[in-house]
PDB file of C-alpha atoms in Angstrom:
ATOM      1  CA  UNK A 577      61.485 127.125  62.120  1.00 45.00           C
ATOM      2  CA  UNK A 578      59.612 130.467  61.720  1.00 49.00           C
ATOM      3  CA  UNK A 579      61.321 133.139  64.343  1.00 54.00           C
ATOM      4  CA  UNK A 580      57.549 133.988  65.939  1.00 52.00           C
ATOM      5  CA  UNK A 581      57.088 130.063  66.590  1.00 55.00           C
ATOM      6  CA  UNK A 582      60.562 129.687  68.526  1.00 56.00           C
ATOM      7  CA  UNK A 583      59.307 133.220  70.589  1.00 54.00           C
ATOM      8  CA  UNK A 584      55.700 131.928  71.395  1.00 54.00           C
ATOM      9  CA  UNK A 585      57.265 128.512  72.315  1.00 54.00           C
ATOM     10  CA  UNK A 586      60.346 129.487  74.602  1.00 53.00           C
ATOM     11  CA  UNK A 587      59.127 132.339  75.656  1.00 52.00           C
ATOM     12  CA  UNK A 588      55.585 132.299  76.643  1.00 54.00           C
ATOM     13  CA  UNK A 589      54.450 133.982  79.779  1.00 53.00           C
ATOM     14  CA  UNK A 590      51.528 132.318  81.377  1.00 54.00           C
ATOM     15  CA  UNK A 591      51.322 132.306  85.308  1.00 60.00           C
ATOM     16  CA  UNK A 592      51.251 128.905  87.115  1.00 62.00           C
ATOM     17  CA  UNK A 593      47.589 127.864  87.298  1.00 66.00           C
ATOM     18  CA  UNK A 594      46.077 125.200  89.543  1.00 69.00           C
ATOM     19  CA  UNK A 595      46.828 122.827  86.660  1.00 67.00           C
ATOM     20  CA  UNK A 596      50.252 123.257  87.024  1.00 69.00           C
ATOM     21  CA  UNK A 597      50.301 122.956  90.609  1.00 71.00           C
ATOM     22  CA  UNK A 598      48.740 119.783  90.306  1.00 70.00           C
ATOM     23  CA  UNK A 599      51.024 118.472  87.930  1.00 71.00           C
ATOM     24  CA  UNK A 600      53.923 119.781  90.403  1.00 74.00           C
ATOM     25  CA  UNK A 601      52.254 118.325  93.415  1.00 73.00           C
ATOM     26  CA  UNK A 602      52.295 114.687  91.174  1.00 71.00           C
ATOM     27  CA  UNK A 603      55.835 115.649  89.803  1.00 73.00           C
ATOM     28  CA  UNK A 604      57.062 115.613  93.936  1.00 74.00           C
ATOM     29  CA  UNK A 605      55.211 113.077  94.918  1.00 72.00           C
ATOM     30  CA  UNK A 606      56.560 110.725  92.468  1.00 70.00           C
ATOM     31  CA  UNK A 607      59.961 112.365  93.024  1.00 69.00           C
ATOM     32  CA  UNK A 608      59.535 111.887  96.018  1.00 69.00           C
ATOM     33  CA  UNK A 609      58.461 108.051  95.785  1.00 66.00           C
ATOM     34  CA  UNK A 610      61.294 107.004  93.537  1.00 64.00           C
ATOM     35  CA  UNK A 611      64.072 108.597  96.103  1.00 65.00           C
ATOM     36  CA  UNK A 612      62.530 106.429  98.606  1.00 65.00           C
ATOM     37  CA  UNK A 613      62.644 103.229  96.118  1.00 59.00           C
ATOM     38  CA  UNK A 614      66.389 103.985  96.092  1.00 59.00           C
ATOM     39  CA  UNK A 615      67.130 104.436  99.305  1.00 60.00           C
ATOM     40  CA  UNK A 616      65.378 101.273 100.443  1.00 59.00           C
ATOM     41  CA  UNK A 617      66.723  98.850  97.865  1.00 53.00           C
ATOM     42  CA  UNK A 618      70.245 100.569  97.056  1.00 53.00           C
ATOM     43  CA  UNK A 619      70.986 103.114  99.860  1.00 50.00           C
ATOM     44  CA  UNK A 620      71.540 106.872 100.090  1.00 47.00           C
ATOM     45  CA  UNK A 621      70.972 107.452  96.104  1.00 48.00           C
ATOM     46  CA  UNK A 622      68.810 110.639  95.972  1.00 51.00           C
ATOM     47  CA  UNK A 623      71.034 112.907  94.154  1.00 57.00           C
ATOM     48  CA  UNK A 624      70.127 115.982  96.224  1.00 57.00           C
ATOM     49  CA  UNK A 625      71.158 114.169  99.685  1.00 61.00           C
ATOM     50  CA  UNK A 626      74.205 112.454  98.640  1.00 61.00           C
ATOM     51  CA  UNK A 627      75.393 115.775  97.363  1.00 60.00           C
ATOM     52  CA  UNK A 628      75.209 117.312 100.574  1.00 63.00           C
ATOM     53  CA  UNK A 629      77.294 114.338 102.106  1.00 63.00           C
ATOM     54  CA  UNK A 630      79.505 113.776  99.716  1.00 62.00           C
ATOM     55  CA  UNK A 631      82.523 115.856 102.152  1.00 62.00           C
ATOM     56  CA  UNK A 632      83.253 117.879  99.409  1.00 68.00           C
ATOM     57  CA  UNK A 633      82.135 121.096  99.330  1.00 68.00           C
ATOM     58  CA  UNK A 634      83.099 122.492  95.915  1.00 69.00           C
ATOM     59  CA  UNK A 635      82.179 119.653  94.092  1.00 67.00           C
ATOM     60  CA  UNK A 636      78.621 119.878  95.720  1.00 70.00           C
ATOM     61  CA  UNK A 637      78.672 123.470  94.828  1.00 75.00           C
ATOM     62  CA  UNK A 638      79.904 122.580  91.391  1.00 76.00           C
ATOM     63  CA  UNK A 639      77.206 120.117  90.917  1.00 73.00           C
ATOM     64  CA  UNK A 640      74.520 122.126  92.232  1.00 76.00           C
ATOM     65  CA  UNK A 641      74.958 124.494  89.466  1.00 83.00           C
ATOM     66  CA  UNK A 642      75.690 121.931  87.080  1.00 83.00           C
ATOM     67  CA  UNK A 643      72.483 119.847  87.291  1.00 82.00           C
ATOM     68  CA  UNK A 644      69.968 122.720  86.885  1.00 87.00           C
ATOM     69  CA  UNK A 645      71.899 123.737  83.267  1.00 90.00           C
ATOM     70  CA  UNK A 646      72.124 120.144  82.220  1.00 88.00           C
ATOM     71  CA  UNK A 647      68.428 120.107  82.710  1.00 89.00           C
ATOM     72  CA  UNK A 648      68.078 123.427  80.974  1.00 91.00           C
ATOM     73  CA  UNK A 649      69.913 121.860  77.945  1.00 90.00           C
ATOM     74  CA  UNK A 650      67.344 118.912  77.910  1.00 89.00           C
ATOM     75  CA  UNK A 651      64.572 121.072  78.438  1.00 90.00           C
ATOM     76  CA  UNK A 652      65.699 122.962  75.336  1.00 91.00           C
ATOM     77  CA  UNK A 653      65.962 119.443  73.108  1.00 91.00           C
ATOM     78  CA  UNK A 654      63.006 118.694  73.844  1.00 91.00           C
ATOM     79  CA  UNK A 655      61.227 121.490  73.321  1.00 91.00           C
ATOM     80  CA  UNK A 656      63.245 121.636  69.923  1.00 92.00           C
ATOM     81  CA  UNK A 657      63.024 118.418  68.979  1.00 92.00           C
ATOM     82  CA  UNK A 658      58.847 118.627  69.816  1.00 90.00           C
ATOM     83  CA  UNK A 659      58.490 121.125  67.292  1.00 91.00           C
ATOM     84  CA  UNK A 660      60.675 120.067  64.725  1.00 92.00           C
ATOM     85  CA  UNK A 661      58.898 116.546  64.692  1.00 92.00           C
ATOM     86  CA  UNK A 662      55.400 118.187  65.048  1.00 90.00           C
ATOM     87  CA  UNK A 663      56.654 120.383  61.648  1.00 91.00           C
ATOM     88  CA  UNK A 664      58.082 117.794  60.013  1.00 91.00           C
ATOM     89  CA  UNK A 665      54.936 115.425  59.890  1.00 91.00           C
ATOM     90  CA  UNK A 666      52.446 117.722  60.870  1.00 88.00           C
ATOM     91  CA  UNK A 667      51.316 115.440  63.954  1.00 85.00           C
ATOM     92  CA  UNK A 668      51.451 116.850  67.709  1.00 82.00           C
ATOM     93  CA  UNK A 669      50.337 113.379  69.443  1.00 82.00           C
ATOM     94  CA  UNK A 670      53.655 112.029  68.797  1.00 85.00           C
ATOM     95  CA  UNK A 671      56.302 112.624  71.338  1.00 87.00           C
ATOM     96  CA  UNK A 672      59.058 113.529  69.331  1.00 89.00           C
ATOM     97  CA  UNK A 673      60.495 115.353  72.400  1.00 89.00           C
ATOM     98  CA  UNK A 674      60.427 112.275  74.642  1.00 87.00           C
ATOM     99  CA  UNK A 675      62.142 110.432  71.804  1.00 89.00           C
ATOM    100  CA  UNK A 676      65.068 112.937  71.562  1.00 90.00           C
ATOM    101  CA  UNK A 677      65.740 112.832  74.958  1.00 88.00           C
ATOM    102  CA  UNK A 678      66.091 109.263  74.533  1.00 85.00           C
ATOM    103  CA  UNK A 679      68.027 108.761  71.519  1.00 86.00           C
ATOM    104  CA  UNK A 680      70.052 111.510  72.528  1.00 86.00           C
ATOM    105  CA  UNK A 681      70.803 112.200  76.199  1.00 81.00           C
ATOM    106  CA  UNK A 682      69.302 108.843  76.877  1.00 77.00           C
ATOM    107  CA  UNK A 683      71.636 106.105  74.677  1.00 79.00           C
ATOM    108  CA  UNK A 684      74.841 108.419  74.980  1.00 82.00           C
ATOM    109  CA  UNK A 685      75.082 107.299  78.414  1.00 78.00           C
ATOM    110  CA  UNK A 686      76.102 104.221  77.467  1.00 79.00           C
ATOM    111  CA  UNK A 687      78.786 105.307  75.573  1.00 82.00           C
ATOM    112  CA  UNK A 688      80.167 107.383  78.226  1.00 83.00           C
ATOM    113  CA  UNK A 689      79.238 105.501  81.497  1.00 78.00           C
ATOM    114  CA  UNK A 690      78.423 102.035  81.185  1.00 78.00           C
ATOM    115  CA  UNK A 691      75.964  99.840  79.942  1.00 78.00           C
ATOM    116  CA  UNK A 692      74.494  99.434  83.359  1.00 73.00           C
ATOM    117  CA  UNK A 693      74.493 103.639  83.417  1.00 72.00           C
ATOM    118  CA  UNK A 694      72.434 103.479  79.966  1.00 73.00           C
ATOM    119  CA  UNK A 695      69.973 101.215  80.695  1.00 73.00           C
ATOM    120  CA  UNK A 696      68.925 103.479  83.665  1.00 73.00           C
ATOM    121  CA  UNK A 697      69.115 106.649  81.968  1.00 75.00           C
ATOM    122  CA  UNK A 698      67.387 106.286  78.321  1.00 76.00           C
ATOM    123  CA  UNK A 699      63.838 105.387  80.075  1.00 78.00           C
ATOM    124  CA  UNK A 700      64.714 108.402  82.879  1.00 79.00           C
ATOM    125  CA  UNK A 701      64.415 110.434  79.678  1.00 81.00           C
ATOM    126  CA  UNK A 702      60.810 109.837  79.458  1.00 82.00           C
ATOM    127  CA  UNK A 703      59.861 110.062  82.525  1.00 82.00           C
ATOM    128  CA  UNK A 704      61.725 113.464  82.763  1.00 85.00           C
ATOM    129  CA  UNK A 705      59.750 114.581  79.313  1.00 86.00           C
ATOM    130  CA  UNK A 706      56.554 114.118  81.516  1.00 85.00           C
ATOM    131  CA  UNK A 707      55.720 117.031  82.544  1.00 86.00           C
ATOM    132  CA  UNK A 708      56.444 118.814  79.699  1.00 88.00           C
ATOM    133  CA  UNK A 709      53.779 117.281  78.222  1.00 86.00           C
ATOM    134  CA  UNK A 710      51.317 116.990  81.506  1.00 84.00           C
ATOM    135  CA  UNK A 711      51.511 120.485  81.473  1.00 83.00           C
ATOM    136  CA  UNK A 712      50.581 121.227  77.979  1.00 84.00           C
ATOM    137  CA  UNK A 713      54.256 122.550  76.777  1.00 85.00           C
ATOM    138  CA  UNK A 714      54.613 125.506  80.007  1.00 83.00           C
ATOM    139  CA  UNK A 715      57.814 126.076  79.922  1.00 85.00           C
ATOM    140  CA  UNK A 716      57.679 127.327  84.121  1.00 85.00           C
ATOM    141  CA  UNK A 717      56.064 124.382  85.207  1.00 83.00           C
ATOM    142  CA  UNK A 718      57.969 122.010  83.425  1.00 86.00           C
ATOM    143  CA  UNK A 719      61.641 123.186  84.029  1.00 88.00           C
ATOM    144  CA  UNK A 720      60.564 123.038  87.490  1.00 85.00           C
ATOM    145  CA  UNK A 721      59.025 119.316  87.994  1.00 84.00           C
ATOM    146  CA  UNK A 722      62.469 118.223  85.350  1.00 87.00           C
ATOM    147  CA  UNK A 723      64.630 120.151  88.179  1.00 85.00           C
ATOM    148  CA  UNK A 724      62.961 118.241  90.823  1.00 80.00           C
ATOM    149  CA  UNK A 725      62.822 114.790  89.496  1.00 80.00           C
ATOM    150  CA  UNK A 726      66.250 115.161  88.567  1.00 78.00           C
ATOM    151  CA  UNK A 727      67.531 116.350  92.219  1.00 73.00           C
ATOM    152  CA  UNK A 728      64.825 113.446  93.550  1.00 68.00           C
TER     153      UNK A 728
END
């Protein structure tokens, strides 16, 4: 890619408009909905809460900083992965960022954690590549509703 499309991508400085705060208002409330899911059906599974329970403060600590770059990384796939499929075939309706996520934060999981672990996380991937796209690519506004559906 072209050095002045990686700058205007990653580092584009538009305010957070209404639209945004919409789409962050939608991004909580299904955050929000899908903690409560959890709880009900499988117990204290919000990943925010059971870290502050867990007993173990360094390992909270650890993870609290953890979490934010992990999301950071996938945030940065996807944006990468967006533009390379929307060079690549010349078509920006696709999802190609949505589909990295899947194939590769997504699947891996597997690998690593268990089927069971997988199977959870590879559709997670889309739904964390949401508002990315709700928000028309903002790089503010998405970061932020991936950090909160991911501590949700």
């Amino acid at each position: 890619m072209k050095r002045e499309n990686i700058d205007h991508l990653l580092y584009n400085s538009f305010p957070l408009s209404g639209r945004d705060g919409l789409i962050l208002f939608f991004v909580i409330t299904g955050g929000i909905a899908m903690a409560a899911g959890n709880y009900l059906y499988a117990g204290l599974k919000p990943l925010f809460i059971r870290e502050l329970f867990t007993g173990y403060p360094l390992y909270t600590i650890r993870n609290i900083i953890y979490y934010p770059l992990e999301v950071l990384l996938m945030m940065q796939l996807l944006i990468h992965s967006q533009a390379a499929g929307e060079l690549l075939t010349k078509r920006s309706s696709i999802p190609w960022g949505a589909f990295a996520l899947f194939l590769l934060w997504g699947l891996p999981h597997t690998l690593w954690h268990g089927f069971s672990d997988g199977i959870v996380s590879a559709p997670r991937a889309f739904i964390y590549s949401i508002p990315f796209y709700a928000s028309g690519k903002n790089i503010k506004t998405s970061y932020i509703g991936m950090i909160l559906l991911w501590f949700l």
